[in-house]
Amino acid sequence: MPDTTKAVILARGLGTRMRRAAEAAAIDASQAAAADSGVKAMIPIGRPFLDYVLSALADAGCRQACLVIGPEHDAIRRYYTLEAVPARISVSFAIQEKPLGTADAVLAAEAFAGDDGFLALNSDNYYPVHVLARLRALGRPGLAGFDPRALVRDSNIDPARVQKYAILSIGADGFLADIIEKPDEETWRAAGGEALISMNCWSFGPAIFEAARRIAPSARGELELADAVRYAIERLGERFAVLPVAAGVLDLSVRTDIPAVARRLREVDVRP
């Protein structure tokens, strides 16, 4: 699998937590309106947050991006095809008809990816360019494993939130063995401060599509990307390299995140 120039951005989420009002959130009217819509990727930080994500991908060497959106997301399509067409990265769209989960969202982009490798990432996270560049050049399936201490130090993410993220179980060969979602305190203690966290920043090959088609819905009724990865490892023999990363990721999950993310992005040169 050679270096990829393709990226799939998951932008279909309902934004349930973002829709909730927060009295302490110091945001302006345009940001509040975008938060009300639940389309986190279009929250304005001077310009839509998604512009920063696309610009980082372009800086990392990606040349094609596919936005996985819902059929109702006309504003996203209009913005990137008519109002602000990116110059350094081409943007296409894949429709996820219903919000059936992250694995289903990736599956929606199968025609875009074809037989090529591709990056897959969230639309409400801003990942460091150097992390995206390393993952793009990996040349095989893999993911970034983030040091939780660096996430707290260099992000807008507090320790309580970090402890809710999935922990990566890594085999002796350095490849991903499992993803432990919603780890309890005992799991964190057992990790002894050496745990690496998944922030949903992946390099995939075509096998992920077969895995996404074959899994059953999770206990919460969704087709989960973690389950598809697990299926790919256990049933298809896929091996995912883990890139250890000591860096932050900006997270735009709730309204109170907006001011902190805006401060950290203030000096970023955005050129999607």
mmCIF file of C-alpha atoms in Angstrom:
data_model
loop_
_atom_site.group_PDB
_atom_site.id
_atom_site.type_symbol
_atom_site.label_atom_id
_atom_site.label_comp_id
_atom_site.label_asym_id
_atom_site.label_seq_id
_atom_site.Cartn_x
_atom_site.Cartn_y
_atom_site.Cartn_z
ATOM 1 C CA MET A 1 0.000 0.000 0.000
ATOM 2 C CA PRO A 2 1.902 3.129 -1.174
ATOM 3 C CA ASP A 3 1.748 6.558 0.443
ATOM 4 C CA THR A 4 -1.794 7.820 0.142
ATOM 5 C CA THR A 5 -3.037 11.205 -0.983
ATOM 6 C CA LYS A 6 -6.667 10.519 -0.043
ATOM 7 C CA ALA A 7 -8.534 11.331 3.165
ATOM 8 C CA VAL A 8 -12.054 10.547 4.353
ATOM 9 C CA ILE A 9 -13.514 13.007 6.854
ATOM 10 C CA LEU A 10 -16.462 11.847 8.949
ATOM 11 C CA ALA A 11 -18.855 14.806 9.071
ATOM 12 C CA ARG A 12 -22.225 13.052 9.408
ATOM 13 C CA GLY A 13 -22.563 13.066 13.217
ATOM 14 C CA LEU A 14 -25.667 14.496 14.839
ATOM 15 C CA GLY A 15 -23.718 16.757 17.208
ATOM 16 C CA THR A 16 -26.031 15.929 20.101
ATOM 17 C CA ARG A 17 -23.699 17.257 22.799
ATOM 18 C CA MET A 18 -22.930 20.388 20.783
ATOM 19 C CA ARG A 19 -26.624 21.181 20.467
ATOM 20 C CA ARG A 20 -27.035 21.384 24.231
ATOM 21 C CA ALA A 21 -27.002 24.937 25.539
ATOM 22 C CA ALA A 22 -24.191 25.843 27.937
ATOM 23 C CA GLU A 23 -24.530 29.074 29.888
ATOM 24 C CA ALA A 24 -20.769 29.287 30.463
ATOM 25 C CA ALA A 25 -19.886 29.132 26.780
ATOM 26 C CA ALA A 26 -18.529 32.505 25.617
ATOM 27 C CA ILE A 27 -19.464 32.207 21.954
ATOM 28 C CA ASP A 28 -20.860 34.637 19.419
ATOM 29 C CA ALA A 29 -24.185 34.468 17.607
ATOM 30 C CA SER A 30 -22.797 32.795 14.482
ATOM 31 C CA GLN A 31 -21.077 30.131 16.553
ATOM 32 C CA ALA A 32 -24.242 29.559 18.575
ATOM 33 C CA ALA A 33 -26.289 29.177 15.392
ATOM 34 C CA ALA A 34 -23.843 26.606 14.003
ATOM 35 C CA ALA A 35 -23.836 24.770 17.334
ATOM 36 C CA ASP A 36 -27.637 24.702 17.291
ATOM 37 C CA SER A 37 -27.505 22.947 13.912
ATOM 38 C CA GLY A 38 -25.229 20.222 15.286
ATOM 39 C CA VAL A 39 -22.877 20.504 12.289
ATOM 40 C CA LYS A 40 -19.706 20.943 14.319
ATOM 41 C CA ALA A 41 -17.431 21.037 11.280
ATOM 42 C CA MET A 42 -18.990 24.305 10.136
ATOM 43 C CA ILE A 43 -18.675 26.185 13.436
ATOM 44 C CA PRO A 44 -16.929 29.451 12.512
ATOM 45 C CA ILE A 45 -13.496 30.052 14.041
ATOM 46 C CA GLY A 46 -12.933 33.041 11.796
ATOM 47 C CA ARG A 47 -13.863 30.571 9.052
ATOM 48 C CA PRO A 48 -15.451 27.102 9.251
ATOM 49 C CA PHE A 49 -13.550 24.705 11.503
ATOM 50 C CA LEU A 50 -13.458 22.197 8.645
ATOM 51 C CA ASP A 51 -11.251 24.600 6.666
ATOM 52 C CA TYR A 52 -8.559 24.095 9.303
ATOM 53 C CA VAL A 53 -8.887 20.318 9.011
ATOM 54 C CA LEU A 54 -8.627 20.425 5.206
ATOM 55 C CA SER A 55 -5.681 22.828 5.364
ATOM 56 C CA ALA A 56 -3.822 20.501 7.740
ATOM 57 C CA LEU A 57 -4.438 17.574 5.388
ATOM 58 C CA ALA A 58 -3.111 19.603 2.454
ATOM 59 C CA ASP A 59 -0.035 20.581 4.480
ATOM 60 C CA ALA A 60 0.494 16.873 5.214
ATOM 61 C CA GLY A 61 0.453 15.990 1.510
ATOM 62 C CA CYS A 62 -3.124 14.866 0.942
ATOM 63 C CA ARG A 63 -4.624 16.004 -2.349
ATOM 64 C CA GLN A 64 -8.138 14.522 -2.278
ATOM 65 C CA ALA A 65 -10.690 14.633 0.537
ATOM 66 C CA CYS A 66 -14.102 13.016 0.754
ATOM 67 C CA LEU A 67 -16.571 14.525 3.206
ATOM 68 C CA VAL A 68 -19.056 11.966 4.503
ATOM 69 C CA ILE A 69 -22.217 13.978 5.107
ATOM 70 C CA GLY A 70 -25.940 13.466 5.471
ATOM 71 C CA PRO A 71 -28.459 14.157 2.707
ATOM 72 C CA GLU A 72 -29.603 17.214 4.654
ATOM 73 C CA HIS A 73 -26.160 18.856 4.760
ATOM 74 C CA ASP A 74 -26.647 21.166 1.794
ATOM 75 C CA ALA A 75 -24.770 23.979 3.537
ATOM 76 C CA ILE A 76 -21.531 21.973 3.595
ATOM 77 C CA ARG A 77 -21.861 20.970 -0.041
ATOM 78 C CA ARG A 78 -22.699 24.524 -1.131
ATOM 79 C CA TYR A 79 -19.805 26.037 0.794
ATOM 80 C CA TYR A 80 -17.151 23.766 -0.718
ATOM 81 C CA THR A 81 -18.513 23.671 -4.268
ATOM 82 C CA LEU A 82 -19.659 27.273 -4.702
ATOM 83 C CA GLU A 83 -18.606 29.635 -1.928
ATOM 84 C CA ALA A 84 -15.063 28.592 -0.962
ATOM 85 C CA VAL A 85 -13.643 25.954 -3.286
ATOM 86 C CA PRO A 86 -10.338 24.718 -1.798
ATOM 87 C CA ALA A 87 -7.243 25.384 -3.917
ATOM 88 C CA ARG A 88 -4.821 22.781 -2.536
ATOM 89 C CA ILE A 89 -7.076 19.787 -1.923
ATOM 90 C CA SER A 90 -10.025 18.625 -4.001
ATOM 91 C CA VAL A 91 -13.232 17.951 -2.099
ATOM 92 C CA SER A 92 -15.883 15.396 -2.996
ATOM 93 C CA PHE A 93 -18.828 14.070 -1.031
ATOM 94 C CA ALA A 94 -20.240 10.733 0.063
ATOM 95 C CA ILE A 95 -23.738 10.494 1.488
ATOM 96 C CA GLN A 96 -24.440 8.457 4.604
ATOM 97 C CA GLU A 97 -28.210 8.253 4.371
ATOM 98 C CA LYS A 98 -28.772 7.582 8.078
ATOM 99 C CA PRO A 99 -26.466 8.078 11.083
ATOM 100 C CA LEU A 100 -25.866 4.362 11.590
ATOM 101 C CA GLY A 101 -22.380 4.673 13.061
ATOM 102 C CA THR A 102 -18.768 5.386 12.219
ATOM 103 C CA ALA A 103 -18.136 2.115 10.356
ATOM 104 C CA ASP A 104 -21.132 2.816 8.141
ATOM 105 C CA ALA A 105 -19.781 6.331 7.554
ATOM 106 C CA VAL A 106 -16.439 4.966 6.345
ATOM 107 C CA LEU A 107 -18.275 2.444 4.162
ATOM 108 C CA ALA A 108 -20.118 5.318 2.481
ATOM 109 C CA ALA A 109 -16.765 6.482 1.071
ATOM 110 C CA GLU A 110 -15.876 3.159 -0.596
ATOM 111 C CA ALA A 111 -16.367 4.470 -4.141
ATOM 112 C CA PHE A 112 -14.068 7.411 -3.382
ATOM 113 C CA ALA A 113 -11.304 5.237 -1.936
ATOM 114 C CA GLY A 114 -11.489 2.427 -4.479
ATOM 115 C CA ASP A 115 -8.493 0.140 -4.044
ATOM 116 C CA ASP A 116 -6.317 2.908 -2.632
ATOM 117 C CA GLY A 117 -5.247 3.435 0.919
ATOM 118 C CA PHE A 118 -6.690 6.468 2.689
ATOM 119 C CA LEU A 119 -6.675 8.385 5.936
ATOM 120 C CA ALA A 120 -9.871 8.521 7.990
ATOM 121 C CA LEU A 121 -10.467 11.132 10.654
ATOM 122 C CA ASN A 122 -13.094 13.093 12.528
ATOM 123 C CA SER A 123 -14.389 16.429 11.282
ATOM 124 C CA ASP A 124 -14.526 17.865 14.811
ATOM 125 C CA ASN A 125 -10.865 17.257 15.669
ATOM 126 C CA TYR A 126 -7.814 19.229 14.555
ATOM 127 C CA TYR A 127 -4.825 16.909 14.308
ATOM 128 C CA PRO A 128 -1.205 18.121 14.102
ATOM 129 C CA VAL A 129 0.130 18.264 10.547
ATOM 130 C CA HIS A 130 3.186 16.171 11.423
ATOM 131 C CA VAL A 131 0.942 13.371 12.711
ATOM 132 C CA LEU A 132 -1.121 13.350 9.513
ATOM 133 C CA ALA A 133 2.069 13.400 7.429
ATOM 134 C CA ARG A 134 3.541 10.419 9.295
ATOM 135 C CA LEU A 135 0.314 8.484 8.961
ATOM 136 C CA ARG A 136 0.021 9.324 5.264
ATOM 137 C CA ALA A 137 3.563 8.092 4.634
ATOM 138 C CA LEU A 138 3.055 4.911 6.648
ATOM 139 C CA GLY A 139 2.164 2.957 3.533
ATOM 140 C CA ARG A 140 0.055 0.423 5.428
ATOM 141 C CA PRO A 141 -2.994 0.267 7.735
ATOM 142 C CA GLY A 142 -2.370 1.923 11.072
ATOM 143 C CA LEU A 143 -3.383 4.639 13.480
ATOM 144 C CA ALA A 144 -1.958 7.346 15.682
ATOM 145 C CA GLY A 145 -1.745 6.417 19.358
ATOM 146 C CA PHE A 146 -1.738 9.554 21.481
ATOM 147 C CA ASP A 147 0.015 9.929 24.831
ATOM 148 C CA PRO A 148 -2.743 10.952 27.288
ATOM 149 C CA ARG A 149 -0.392 13.293 29.165
ATOM 150 C CA ALA A 150 0.400 15.157 25.951
ATOM 151 C CA LEU A 151 -3.304 15.363 25.125
ATOM 152 C CA VAL A 152 -3.939 17.130 28.425
ATOM 153 C CA ARG A 153 -0.861 19.341 28.094
ATOM 154 C CA ASP A 154 -1.261 20.394 24.466
ATOM 155 C CA SER A 155 -5.012 20.240 23.831
ATOM 156 C CA ASN A 156 -8.236 21.694 25.145
ATOM 157 C CA ILE A 157 -9.006 18.276 26.668
ATOM 158 C CA ASP A 158 -9.074 17.805 30.446
ATOM 159 C CA PRO A 159 -8.015 14.582 32.230
ATOM 160 C CA ALA A 160 -11.607 13.514 32.909
ATOM 161 C CA ARG A 161 -12.415 13.557 29.204
ATOM 162 C CA VAL A 162 -9.204 11.766 28.254
ATOM 163 C CA GLN A 163 -10.077 8.908 30.597
ATOM 164 C CA LYS A 164 -13.250 8.274 28.582
ATOM 165 C CA TYR A 165 -11.343 7.727 25.351
ATOM 166 C CA ALA A 166 -10.458 4.308 23.962
ATOM 167 C CA ILE A 167 -7.147 2.765 25.023
ATOM 168 C CA LEU A 168 -5.065 0.860 22.494
ATOM 169 C CA SER A 169 -3.936 -2.643 23.378
ATOM 170 C CA ILE A 170 -0.661 -3.203 21.530
ATOM 171 C CA GLY A 171 0.880 -6.614 20.939
ATOM 172 C CA ALA A 172 4.513 -7.528 21.491
ATOM 173 C CA ASP A 173 5.056 -7.040 17.756
ATOM 174 C CA GLY A 174 4.032 -3.382 18.031
ATOM 175 C CA PHE A 175 0.800 -3.836 16.104
ATOM 176 C CA LEU A 176 -2.699 -3.121 17.367
ATOM 177 C CA ALA A 177 -4.212 -6.059 19.274
ATOM 178 C CA ASP A 178 -7.473 -4.517 20.464
ATOM 179 C CA ILE A 179 -9.290 -1.284 21.235
ATOM 180 C CA ILE A 180 -10.596 -0.954 24.780
ATOM 181 C CA GLU A 181 -13.511 1.452 24.696
ATOM 182 C CA LYS A 182 -14.703 3.333 27.779
ATOM 183 C CA PRO A 183 -11.909 1.901 29.980
ATOM 184 C CA ASP A 184 -12.569 1.682 33.719
ATOM 185 C CA GLU A 185 -10.200 2.840 36.457
ATOM 186 C CA GLU A 186 -8.724 -0.632 36.843
ATOM 187 C CA THR A 187 -7.798 -0.688 33.155
ATOM 188 C CA TRP A 188 -6.093 2.688 33.489
ATOM 189 C CA ARG A 189 -4.173 1.520 36.568
ATOM 190 C CA ALA A 190 -3.074 -1.628 34.753
ATOM 191 C CA ALA A 191 -1.751 0.510 31.905
ATOM 192 C CA GLY A 192 0.547 2.199 34.409
ATOM 193 C CA GLY A 193 0.626 5.522 32.610
ATOM 194 C CA GLU A 194 1.864 3.903 29.405
ATOM 195 C CA ALA A 195 -1.503 3.762 27.647
ATOM 196 C CA LEU A 196 -1.932 5.212 24.184
ATOM 197 C CA ILE A 197 -5.253 6.751 23.195
ATOM 198 C CA SER A 198 -7.201 6.504 19.953
ATOM 199 C CA MET A 199 -8.406 9.844 18.627
ATOM 200 C CA ASN A 200 -9.864 8.192 15.516
ATOM 201 C CA CYS A 201 -6.967 9.089 13.235
ATOM 202 C CA TRP A 202 -6.495 6.115 10.909
ATOM 203 C CA SER A 203 -4.789 4.819 7.790
ATOM 204 C CA PHE A 204 -6.946 2.183 6.081
ATOM 205 C CA GLY A 205 -6.750 -0.143 3.120
ATOM 206 C CA PRO A 206 -9.693 -1.663 1.215
ATOM 207 C CA ALA A 207 -10.150 -4.468 3.787
ATOM 208 C CA ILE A 208 -11.911 -2.059 6.136
ATOM 209 C CA PHE A 209 -14.897 -1.962 3.778
ATOM 210 C CA GLU A 210 -15.422 -5.726 3.921
ATOM 211 C CA ALA A 211 -15.123 -5.568 7.707
ATOM 212 C CA ALA A 212 -17.643 -2.713 7.914
ATOM 213 C CA ARG A 213 -20.126 -4.729 5.859
ATOM 214 C CA ARG A 214 -19.813 -7.816 8.033
ATOM 215 C CA ILE A 215 -20.107 -6.485 11.583
ATOM 216 C CA ALA A 216 -23.334 -6.395 13.571
ATOM 217 C CA PRO A 217 -24.634 -3.310 15.376
ATOM 218 C CA SER A 218 -23.138 -2.665 18.792
ATOM 219 C CA ALA A 219 -25.056 -2.629 22.069
ATOM 220 C CA ARG A 220 -26.042 0.969 21.368
ATOM 221 C CA GLY A 221 -27.341 0.024 17.929
ATOM 222 C CA GLU A 222 -24.533 1.469 15.815
ATOM 223 C CA LEU A 223 -22.028 0.057 13.358
ATOM 224 C CA GLU A 224 -18.850 1.007 15.178
ATOM 225 C CA LEU A 225 -15.498 1.593 13.503
ATOM 226 C CA ALA A 226 -13.733 -0.076 16.429
ATOM 227 C CA ASP A 227 -15.738 -3.252 15.784
ATOM 228 C CA ALA A 228 -14.832 -3.146 12.087
ATOM 229 C CA VAL A 229 -11.151 -2.798 12.972
ATOM 230 C CA ARG A 230 -11.438 -5.693 15.412
ATOM 231 C CA TYR A 231 -13.098 -7.807 12.713
ATOM 232 C CA ALA A 232 -10.366 -6.889 10.225
ATOM 233 C CA ILE A 233 -7.693 -8.010 12.701
ATOM 234 C CA GLU A 234 -9.367 -11.222 13.858
ATOM 235 C CA ARG A 235 -11.068 -12.423 10.662
ATOM 236 C CA LEU A 236 -9.211 -10.831 7.761
ATOM 237 C CA GLY A 237 -5.666 -10.893 9.103
ATOM 238 C CA GLU A 238 -5.222 -7.130 8.788
ATOM 239 C CA ARG A 239 -2.390 -5.669 10.854
ATOM 240 C CA PHE A 240 -2.534 -2.079 12.074
ATOM 241 C CA ALA A 241 0.721 -0.338 12.928
ATOM 242 C CA VAL A 242 0.558 2.042 15.887
ATOM 243 C CA LEU A 243 2.391 5.366 15.619
ATOM 244 C CA PRO A 244 3.113 6.671 19.150
ATOM 245 C CA VAL A 245 2.434 10.400 19.290
ATOM 246 C CA ALA A 246 3.209 12.899 22.052
ATOM 247 C CA ALA A 247 1.093 15.782 20.786
ATOM 248 C CA GLY A 248 -2.279 17.395 21.292
ATOM 249 C CA VAL A 249 -5.522 17.201 19.346
ATOM 250 C CA LEU A 250 -8.082 19.991 19.446
ATOM 251 C CA ASP A 251 -11.543 18.647 20.205
ATOM 252 C CA LEU A 252 -14.749 20.451 19.275
ATOM 253 C CA SER A 253 -17.358 18.355 21.095
ATOM 254 C CA VAL A 254 -19.330 20.809 23.239
ATOM 255 C CA ARG A 255 -19.978 24.555 23.192
ATOM 256 C CA THR A 256 -17.467 25.314 25.916
ATOM 257 C CA ASP A 257 -14.751 23.898 23.637
ATOM 258 C CA ILE A 258 -15.247 26.646 21.067
ATOM 259 C CA PRO A 259 -13.366 29.523 22.803
ATOM 260 C CA ALA A 260 -10.421 27.289 23.766
ATOM 261 C CA VAL A 261 -10.129 25.849 20.258
ATOM 262 C CA ALA A 262 -10.385 29.339 18.756
ATOM 263 C CA ARG A 263 -7.498 30.579 20.931
ATOM 264 C CA ARG A 264 -5.240 27.713 19.880
ATOM 265 C CA LEU A 265 -6.052 28.148 16.183
ATOM 266 C CA ARG A 266 -5.563 31.917 16.164
ATOM 267 C CA GLU A 267 -2.091 31.804 14.596
ATOM 268 C CA VAL A 268 -2.735 28.927 12.175
ATOM 269 C CA ASP A 269 -2.313 29.788 8.495
ATOM 270 C CA VAL A 270 -5.410 28.300 6.842
ATOM 271 C CA ARG A 271 -5.038 27.459 3.142
ATOM 272 C CA PRO A 272 -7.240 24.495 2.203
#
